[in-house]
mmCIF file of C-alpha atoms in Angstrom:
data_model
loop_
_atom_site.group_PDB
_atom_site.id
_atom_site.type_symbol
_atom_site.label_atom_id
_atom_site.label_comp_id
_atom_site.label_asym_id
_atom_site.label_seq_id
_atom_site.Cartn_x
_atom_site.Cartn_y
_atom_site.Cartn_z
ATOM 1 C CA MET Y 6 -1.748 -0.064 18.011
ATOM 2 C CA LYS Y 7 1.368 0.794 16.110
ATOM 3 C CA GLY Y 8 1.755 -1.992 13.678
ATOM 4 C CA LEU Y 9 2.002 0.252 10.605
ATOM 5 C CA PHE Y 10 5.417 1.423 12.155
ATOM 6 C CA LEU Y 11 6.800 -1.809 10.816
ATOM 7 C CA HIS Y 12 6.795 -0.389 7.303
ATOM 8 C CA CYS Y 13 7.613 3.228 7.790
ATOM 9 C CA GLY Y 14 11.296 2.798 8.089
ATOM 10 C CA ALA Y 15 13.572 4.274 10.769
ATOM 11 C CA ASN Y 16 12.441 7.858 10.894
ATOM 12 C CA ILE Y 17 9.039 7.630 12.362
ATOM 13 C CA VAL Y 18 7.383 10.812 13.271
ATOM 14 C CA GLU Y 19 6.203 10.739 16.804
ATOM 15 C CA ASP Y 20 5.190 14.500 16.822
ATOM 16 C CA TYR Y 21 2.996 15.535 13.885
ATOM 17 C CA GLN Y 22 4.593 18.957 14.158
ATOM 18 C CA GLN Y 23 7.616 17.759 12.563
ATOM 19 C CA ILE Y 24 5.396 17.092 9.492
ATOM 20 C CA ILE Y 25 4.189 20.771 9.598
ATOM 21 C CA ASP Y 26 7.823 22.026 10.245
ATOM 22 C CA ALA Y 27 9.364 20.114 7.297
ATOM 23 C CA VAL Y 28 11.004 22.759 5.013
ATOM 24 C CA THR Y 29 9.403 23.000 1.732
ATOM 25 C CA PRO Y 30 11.912 24.436 -0.946
ATOM 26 C CA GLN Y 31 11.041 27.544 -3.148
ATOM 27 C CA GLU Y 32 9.042 26.832 -6.231
ATOM 28 C CA THR Y 33 10.386 27.385 -9.666
ATOM 29 C CA ASP Y 34 8.711 27.745 -13.029
ATOM 30 C CA THR Y 35 8.899 24.088 -13.440
ATOM 31 C CA HIS Y 36 8.961 22.619 -9.875
ATOM 32 C CA LYS Y 37 6.001 23.231 -7.544
ATOM 33 C CA PRO Y 38 6.759 21.345 -4.403
ATOM 34 C CA LEU Y 39 3.755 20.644 -2.059
ATOM 35 C CA PRO Y 40 4.139 20.837 1.675
ATOM 36 C CA HIS Y 41 3.676 17.391 3.211
ATOM 37 C CA HIS Y 42 1.005 18.356 5.615
ATOM 38 C CA ILE Y 43 -0.937 20.184 2.945
ATOM 39 C CA PHE Y 44 -1.069 17.000 0.982
ATOM 40 C CA ILE Y 45 -2.265 15.025 4.089
ATOM 41 C CA ASP Y 46 -4.919 17.682 4.810
ATOM 42 C CA MET Y 47 -6.161 17.326 1.131
ATOM 43 C CA VAL Y 48 -6.524 13.599 1.445
ATOM 44 C CA LYS Y 49 -8.209 13.953 5.085
ATOM 45 C CA ASN Y 50 -10.740 16.462 3.630
ATOM 46 C CA HIS Y 51 -12.155 13.839 1.422
ATOM 47 C CA PHE Y 52 -13.218 11.644 4.210
ATOM 48 C CA GLY Y 53 -17.016 11.686 4.566
ATOM 49 C CA ASP Y 54 -19.534 10.016 7.109
ATOM 50 C CA THR Y 55 -18.949 6.494 5.467
ATOM 51 C CA MET Y 56 -15.060 6.230 6.294
ATOM 52 C CA THR Y 57 -13.028 6.770 9.398
ATOM 53 C CA ILE Y 58 -9.368 6.958 9.992
ATOM 54 C CA THR Y 59 -8.570 4.693 12.899
ATOM 55 C CA GLU Y 60 -4.928 4.665 12.901
ATOM 56 C CA GLU Y 61 -2.314 6.950 10.909
ATOM 57 C CA ASN Y 62 1.536 6.808 11.158
ATOM 58 C CA HIS Y 63 3.890 9.144 9.406
ATOM 59 C CA SER Y 64 7.634 9.027 8.543
ATOM 60 C CA LEU Y 65 10.124 11.489 7.012
ATOM 61 C CA SER Y 66 13.565 10.751 5.277
ATOM 62 C CA HIS Y 67 16.380 12.665 3.523
ATOM 63 C CA GLU Y 68 16.263 15.476 5.985
ATOM 64 C CA GLY Y 69 12.543 15.945 5.526
ATOM 65 C CA ALA Y 70 12.495 15.866 1.602
ATOM 66 C CA ARG Y 71 10.592 12.610 1.419
ATOM 67 C CA TYR Y 72 7.167 11.778 3.236
ATOM 68 C CA PHE Y 73 5.562 8.385 3.736
ATOM 69 C CA GLY Y 74 2.168 7.927 5.609
ATOM 70 C CA LEU Y 75 -0.247 5.133 6.127
ATOM 71 C CA MET Y 76 -3.933 5.404 7.364
ATOM 72 C CA LYS Y 77 -6.063 2.429 8.382
ATOM 73 C CA VAL Y 78 -9.696 3.250 7.262
ATOM 74 C CA GLU Y 79 -12.796 1.814 8.666
ATOM 75 C CA ARG Y 80 -15.789 1.615 6.303
ATOM 76 C CA LYS Y 81 -19.296 2.359 7.920
ATOM 77 C CA GLY Y 82 -21.271 -1.008 8.159
ATOM 78 C CA ILE Y 83 -18.696 -3.063 6.650
ATOM 79 C CA ILE Y 84 -16.589 -5.473 8.788
ATOM 80 C CA THR Y 85 -13.587 -7.506 7.379
ATOM 81 C CA PRO Y 86 -12.500 -10.042 10.012
ATOM 82 C CA ASP Y 87 -8.907 -10.663 9.189
ATOM 83 C CA TYR Y 88 -7.655 -7.379 7.517
ATOM 84 C CA SER Y 89 -8.141 -3.788 7.297
ATOM 85 C CA CYS Y 90 -8.319 -1.291 4.493
ATOM 86 C CA VAL Y 91 -5.241 1.084 4.197
ATOM 87 C CA LEU Y 92 -4.439 4.200 2.384
ATOM 88 C CA GLY Y 93 -0.647 4.907 1.595
ATOM 89 C CA LEU Y 94 0.650 8.249 0.933
ATOM 90 C CA ARG Y 95 3.948 9.683 -0.298
ATOM 91 C CA ASN Y 96 5.331 13.121 -1.256
ATOM 92 C CA SER Y 97 8.804 14.439 -2.093
ATOM 93 C CA HIS Y 98 10.378 17.868 -2.257
ATOM 94 C CA ASP Y 99 13.519 16.441 -4.092
ATOM 95 C CA LYS Y 100 11.613 15.236 -7.399
ATOM 96 C CA LYS Y 101 12.244 11.778 -6.382
ATOM 97 C CA PHE Y 102 8.425 10.692 -6.838
ATOM 98 C CA PRO Y 103 5.081 12.597 -7.237
ATOM 99 C CA ALA Y 104 2.489 13.228 -4.543
ATOM 100 C CA ALA Y 105 0.708 9.806 -4.544
ATOM 101 C CA LEU Y 106 -2.162 7.999 -2.951
ATOM 102 C CA VAL Y 107 -2.725 4.260 -3.233
ATOM 103 C CA ALA Y 108 -5.265 2.034 -1.734
ATOM 104 C CA GLY Y 109 -4.379 -1.413 0.009
ATOM 105 C CA SER Y 110 -4.773 -3.616 3.021
ATOM 106 C CA SER Y 111 -3.035 -4.643 6.326
ATOM 107 C CA VAL Y 112 -3.516 -8.072 7.636
ATOM 108 C CA PHE Y 113 -4.598 -7.883 11.459
ATOM 109 C CA VAL Y 114 -2.627 -10.894 12.687
ATOM 110 C CA CYS Y 115 0.733 -9.749 11.269
ATOM 111 C CA ASP Y 116 0.265 -6.171 9.931
ATOM 112 C CA ASN Y 117 1.315 -7.315 6.558
ATOM 113 C CA LEU Y 118 0.636 -4.503 3.924
ATOM 114 C CA SER Y 119 -0.055 -4.850 0.262
ATOM 115 C CA PHE Y 120 -1.265 -2.367 -2.405
ATOM 116 C CA SER Y 121 -2.820 -2.632 -5.701
ATOM 117 C CA GLY Y 122 -2.217 -0.313 -8.502
ATOM 118 C CA GLU Y 123 -5.930 -0.457 -9.556
ATOM 119 C CA GLU Y 124 -6.687 2.413 -7.399
ATOM 120 C CA LYS Y 125 -4.133 5.084 -7.071
ATOM 121 C CA ALA Y 126 -3.859 8.734 -7.581
ATOM 122 C CA GLN Y 127 -0.795 10.660 -8.209
ATOM 123 C CA ARG Y 128 0.362 14.203 -9.676
ATOM 124 C CA ARG Y 129 3.754 15.414 -10.282
ATOM 125 C CA HIS Y 130 4.995 18.795 -8.785
ATOM 126 C CA THR Y 131 4.585 20.723 -12.017
ATOM 127 C CA ARG Y 132 2.549 23.917 -12.990
ATOM 128 C CA PHE Y 133 -1.143 23.682 -11.877
ATOM 129 C CA MET Y 134 -0.612 20.865 -9.454
ATOM 130 C CA MET Y 135 -2.718 22.159 -6.882
ATOM 131 C CA ARG Y 136 -5.586 22.626 -9.395
ATOM 132 C CA ASP Y 137 -5.280 19.129 -10.743
ATOM 133 C CA LEU Y 138 -4.531 17.059 -7.466
ATOM 134 C CA LYS Y 139 -7.761 17.959 -5.781
ATOM 135 C CA GLY Y 140 -9.594 16.380 -8.801
ATOM 136 C CA VAL Y 141 -7.345 13.300 -8.884
ATOM 137 C CA ILE Y 142 -7.977 12.773 -5.227
ATOM 138 C CA SER Y 143 -11.606 13.045 -5.547
ATOM 139 C CA ARG Y 144 -11.882 10.608 -8.306
ATOM 140 C CA CYS Y 145 -9.703 8.115 -6.374
ATOM 141 C CA PHE Y 146 -12.187 8.391 -3.212
ATOM 142 C CA ALA Y 147 -15.152 7.979 -5.624
ATOM 143 C CA ARG Y 148 -13.801 4.539 -6.534
ATOM 144 C CA LEU Y 149 -12.527 3.471 -3.136
ATOM 145 C CA ASN Y 150 -15.617 1.499 -2.192
ATOM 146 C CA ASP Y 151 -15.671 -0.550 -5.323
ATOM 147 C CA HIS Y 152 -11.871 -1.161 -4.978
ATOM 148 C CA TRP Y 153 -12.344 -2.440 -1.501
ATOM 149 C CA GLY Y 154 -15.211 -4.563 -2.463
ATOM 150 C CA PHE Y 155 -13.102 -6.267 -5.143
ATOM 151 C CA GLN Y 156 -10.287 -6.661 -2.684
ATOM 152 C CA ALA Y 157 -12.700 -8.799 -0.358
ATOM 153 C CA LYS Y 158 -13.469 -10.904 -3.311
ATOM 154 C CA ARG Y 159 -9.778 -11.162 -4.188
ATOM 155 C CA PHE Y 160 -8.879 -12.318 -0.876
ATOM 156 C CA ASP Y 161 -11.517 -14.752 -0.495
ATOM 157 C CA ALA Y 162 -10.603 -16.429 -3.909
ATOM 158 C CA TYR Y 163 -6.919 -16.633 -2.604
ATOM 159 C CA LYS Y 164 -8.199 -18.447 0.583
ATOM 160 C CA ASP Y 165 -10.236 -20.933 -1.522
ATOM 161 C CA PHE Y 166 -7.392 -21.645 -3.991
ATOM 162 C CA GLN Y 167 -5.314 -24.761 -2.574
ATOM 163 C CA LEU Y 168 -1.644 -24.992 -3.398
ATOM 164 C CA GLY Y 169 0.957 -27.704 -3.134
ATOM 165 C CA ASP Y 170 4.727 -27.070 -2.830
ATOM 166 C CA LYS Y 171 5.207 -27.548 -6.412
ATOM 167 C CA GLU Y 172 2.703 -25.016 -7.547
ATOM 168 C CA ALA Y 173 3.720 -22.551 -4.930
ATOM 169 C CA SER Y 174 7.435 -22.785 -6.052
ATOM 170 C CA HIS Y 175 6.281 -22.153 -9.730
ATOM 171 C CA LEU Y 176 4.381 -18.967 -8.607
ATOM 172 C CA LEU Y 177 7.286 -17.697 -6.465
ATOM 173 C CA LEU Y 178 9.463 -17.950 -9.692
ATOM 174 C CA ARG Y 179 6.906 -16.378 -11.805
ATOM 175 C CA ALA Y 180 6.495 -13.590 -9.157
ATOM 176 C CA PHE Y 181 10.114 -12.995 -9.170
ATOM 177 C CA GLU Y 182 10.211 -12.702 -12.976
ATOM 178 C CA ALA Y 183 7.282 -10.267 -12.689
ATOM 179 C CA GLY Y 184 9.155 -7.991 -10.290
ATOM 180 C CA ALA Y 185 7.266 -8.865 -7.030
ATOM 181 C CA CYS Y 186 10.390 -9.665 -5.168
ATOM 182 C CA ARG Y 187 14.205 -9.724 -5.511
ATOM 183 C CA SER Y 188 16.380 -12.812 -5.868
ATOM 184 C CA ASN Y 189 17.641 -12.340 -2.327
ATOM 185 C CA ASP Y 190 13.993 -12.268 -1.115
ATOM 186 C CA ILE Y 191 13.109 -15.769 -2.493
ATOM 187 C CA LYS Y 192 14.688 -17.679 0.344
ATOM 188 C CA GLY Y 193 12.855 -15.750 3.017
ATOM 189 C CA ILE Y 194 9.532 -16.034 1.072
ATOM 190 C CA TRP Y 195 10.123 -19.945 0.737
ATOM 191 C CA ASN Y 196 10.774 -20.164 4.506
ATOM 192 C CA GLN Y 197 7.706 -18.246 5.341
ATOM 193 C CA TRP Y 198 5.787 -20.561 3.078
ATOM 194 C CA ASN Y 199 7.365 -23.692 4.875
ATOM 195 C CA THR Y 200 7.208 -22.424 8.385
ATOM 196 C CA PRO Y 201 5.013 -19.354 8.631
ATOM 197 C CA ASN Y 202 5.596 -16.948 11.607
ATOM 198 C CA HIS Y 203 1.862 -17.084 12.156
ATOM 199 C CA PRO Y 204 -0.322 -20.139 12.465
ATOM 200 C CA GLU Y 205 -3.115 -18.531 10.459
ATOM 201 C CA PHE Y 206 -1.077 -19.151 7.292
ATOM 202 C CA GLN Y 207 -0.417 -22.796 7.792
ATOM 203 C CA ASP Y 208 -3.133 -23.682 5.443
ATOM 204 C CA ARG Y 209 -1.774 -24.505 1.880
ATOM 205 C CA ASN Y 210 -3.502 -22.050 -0.178
ATOM 206 C CA ALA Y 211 -2.763 -18.745 -2.136
ATOM 207 C CA TRP Y 212 -3.634 -16.676 0.870
ATOM 208 C CA SER Y 213 -0.725 -18.079 2.704
ATOM 209 C CA LEU Y 214 1.640 -17.786 -0.149
ATOM 210 C CA PHE Y 215 0.521 -14.186 -0.536
ATOM 211 C CA ASN Y 216 1.348 -13.396 3.209
ATOM 212 C CA ALA Y 217 4.636 -15.277 2.834
ATOM 213 C CA PHE Y 218 5.516 -12.584 0.340
ATOM 214 C CA THR Y 219 4.097 -9.588 2.381
ATOM 215 C CA GLU Y 220 5.798 -10.873 5.482
ATOM 216 C CA ASN Y 221 9.083 -10.804 3.785
ATOM 217 C CA LEU Y 222 8.545 -7.515 2.368
ATOM 218 C CA LYS Y 223 8.021 -5.498 5.501
ATOM 219 C CA GLY Y 224 10.142 -2.459 5.995
ATOM 220 C CA ASN Y 225 10.442 -1.257 2.490
ATOM 221 C CA LEU Y 226 7.349 1.019 1.983
ATOM 222 C CA ASN Y 227 8.795 2.710 -1.038
ATOM 223 C CA ALA Y 228 8.989 -0.582 -2.958
ATOM 224 C CA LEU Y 229 5.947 -2.265 -1.626
ATOM 225 C CA PRO Y 230 3.178 -0.731 -3.917
ATOM 226 C CA LYS Y 231 5.005 -1.825 -7.186
ATOM 227 C CA ARG Y 232 5.924 -5.279 -5.714
ATOM 228 C CA THR Y 233 2.621 -6.224 -4.326
ATOM 229 C CA ASP Y 234 0.695 -4.994 -7.269
ATOM 230 C CA ALA Y 235 2.998 -7.250 -9.473
ATOM 231 C CA LEU Y 236 2.123 -9.960 -6.887
ATOM 232 C CA HIS Y 237 -1.544 -9.526 -7.291
ATOM 233 C CA GLY Y 238 -1.278 -9.760 -11.046
ATOM 234 C CA ILE Y 239 0.257 -13.092 -10.751
ATOM 235 C CA LEU Y 240 -2.003 -14.584 -8.141
ATOM 236 C CA ASP Y 241 -5.058 -12.915 -9.781
ATOM 237 C CA ILE Y 242 -4.513 -14.734 -13.010
ATOM 238 C CA HIS Y 243 -3.673 -18.018 -11.243
ATOM 239 C CA CYS Y 244 -6.823 -17.816 -8.996
ATOM 240 C CA GLU Y 245 -9.110 -16.725 -11.902
ATOM 241 C CA VAL Y 246 -9.931 -13.437 -9.869
ATOM 242 C CA VAL Y 247 -11.567 -10.830 -12.214
ATOM 243 C CA ASN Y 248 -12.149 -7.236 -11.375
ATOM 244 C CA GLU Y 249 -15.417 -6.292 -13.037
ATOM 245 C CA CYS Y 250 -15.040 -2.851 -11.787
ATOM 246 C CA ILE Y 251 -12.204 -1.916 -14.077
#
């Protein structure tokens, strides 16, 4: 299954050796670049007996200076019928963004991705990065089960919240104002709401509207975490979803 490829962009890595061979620049007094494969290994080393990676995909851009990765995660004894848990990773050698890990989901029927800023870990490439990053990742993993438990509650609330066209259009405008989409995304999102690509989203509820957004946002993994986090903020308030773990 290669559904996560839809989000990684054009420079998909078919051979993991390309990640290992990506050139890491020399460090300076203020910039401590982290090899992409070392960051991936640091994340994988935190998986224990309760979580398993079932799929992973990786991409490189800007001549190997920027890395994006996605991992589908299965949790022991927990089954989610219509989506999977996902971890998103990114790292850069050109100071574009810090090494970061964020939790999210992927809907089975369409591979629509979303991320939530409630559970993320990141560290800039500065002095003591290696010392600090291990602790940052450990703390993130310690909270993942709580986060994904809330994610299930959130999605159930979206499915139970019925929406008419007027209410959906109002939420679309609010989401645009919050930065969940761009002005040139609005038409595509509205088309997905009215005539979804997948029959599973024909129900007139917040879950279908949510997937209208994520269907339209495919292919821009760099912007996806920020935009879907903003979208969750709008829909959580409207559907009265409260994260008691925060």
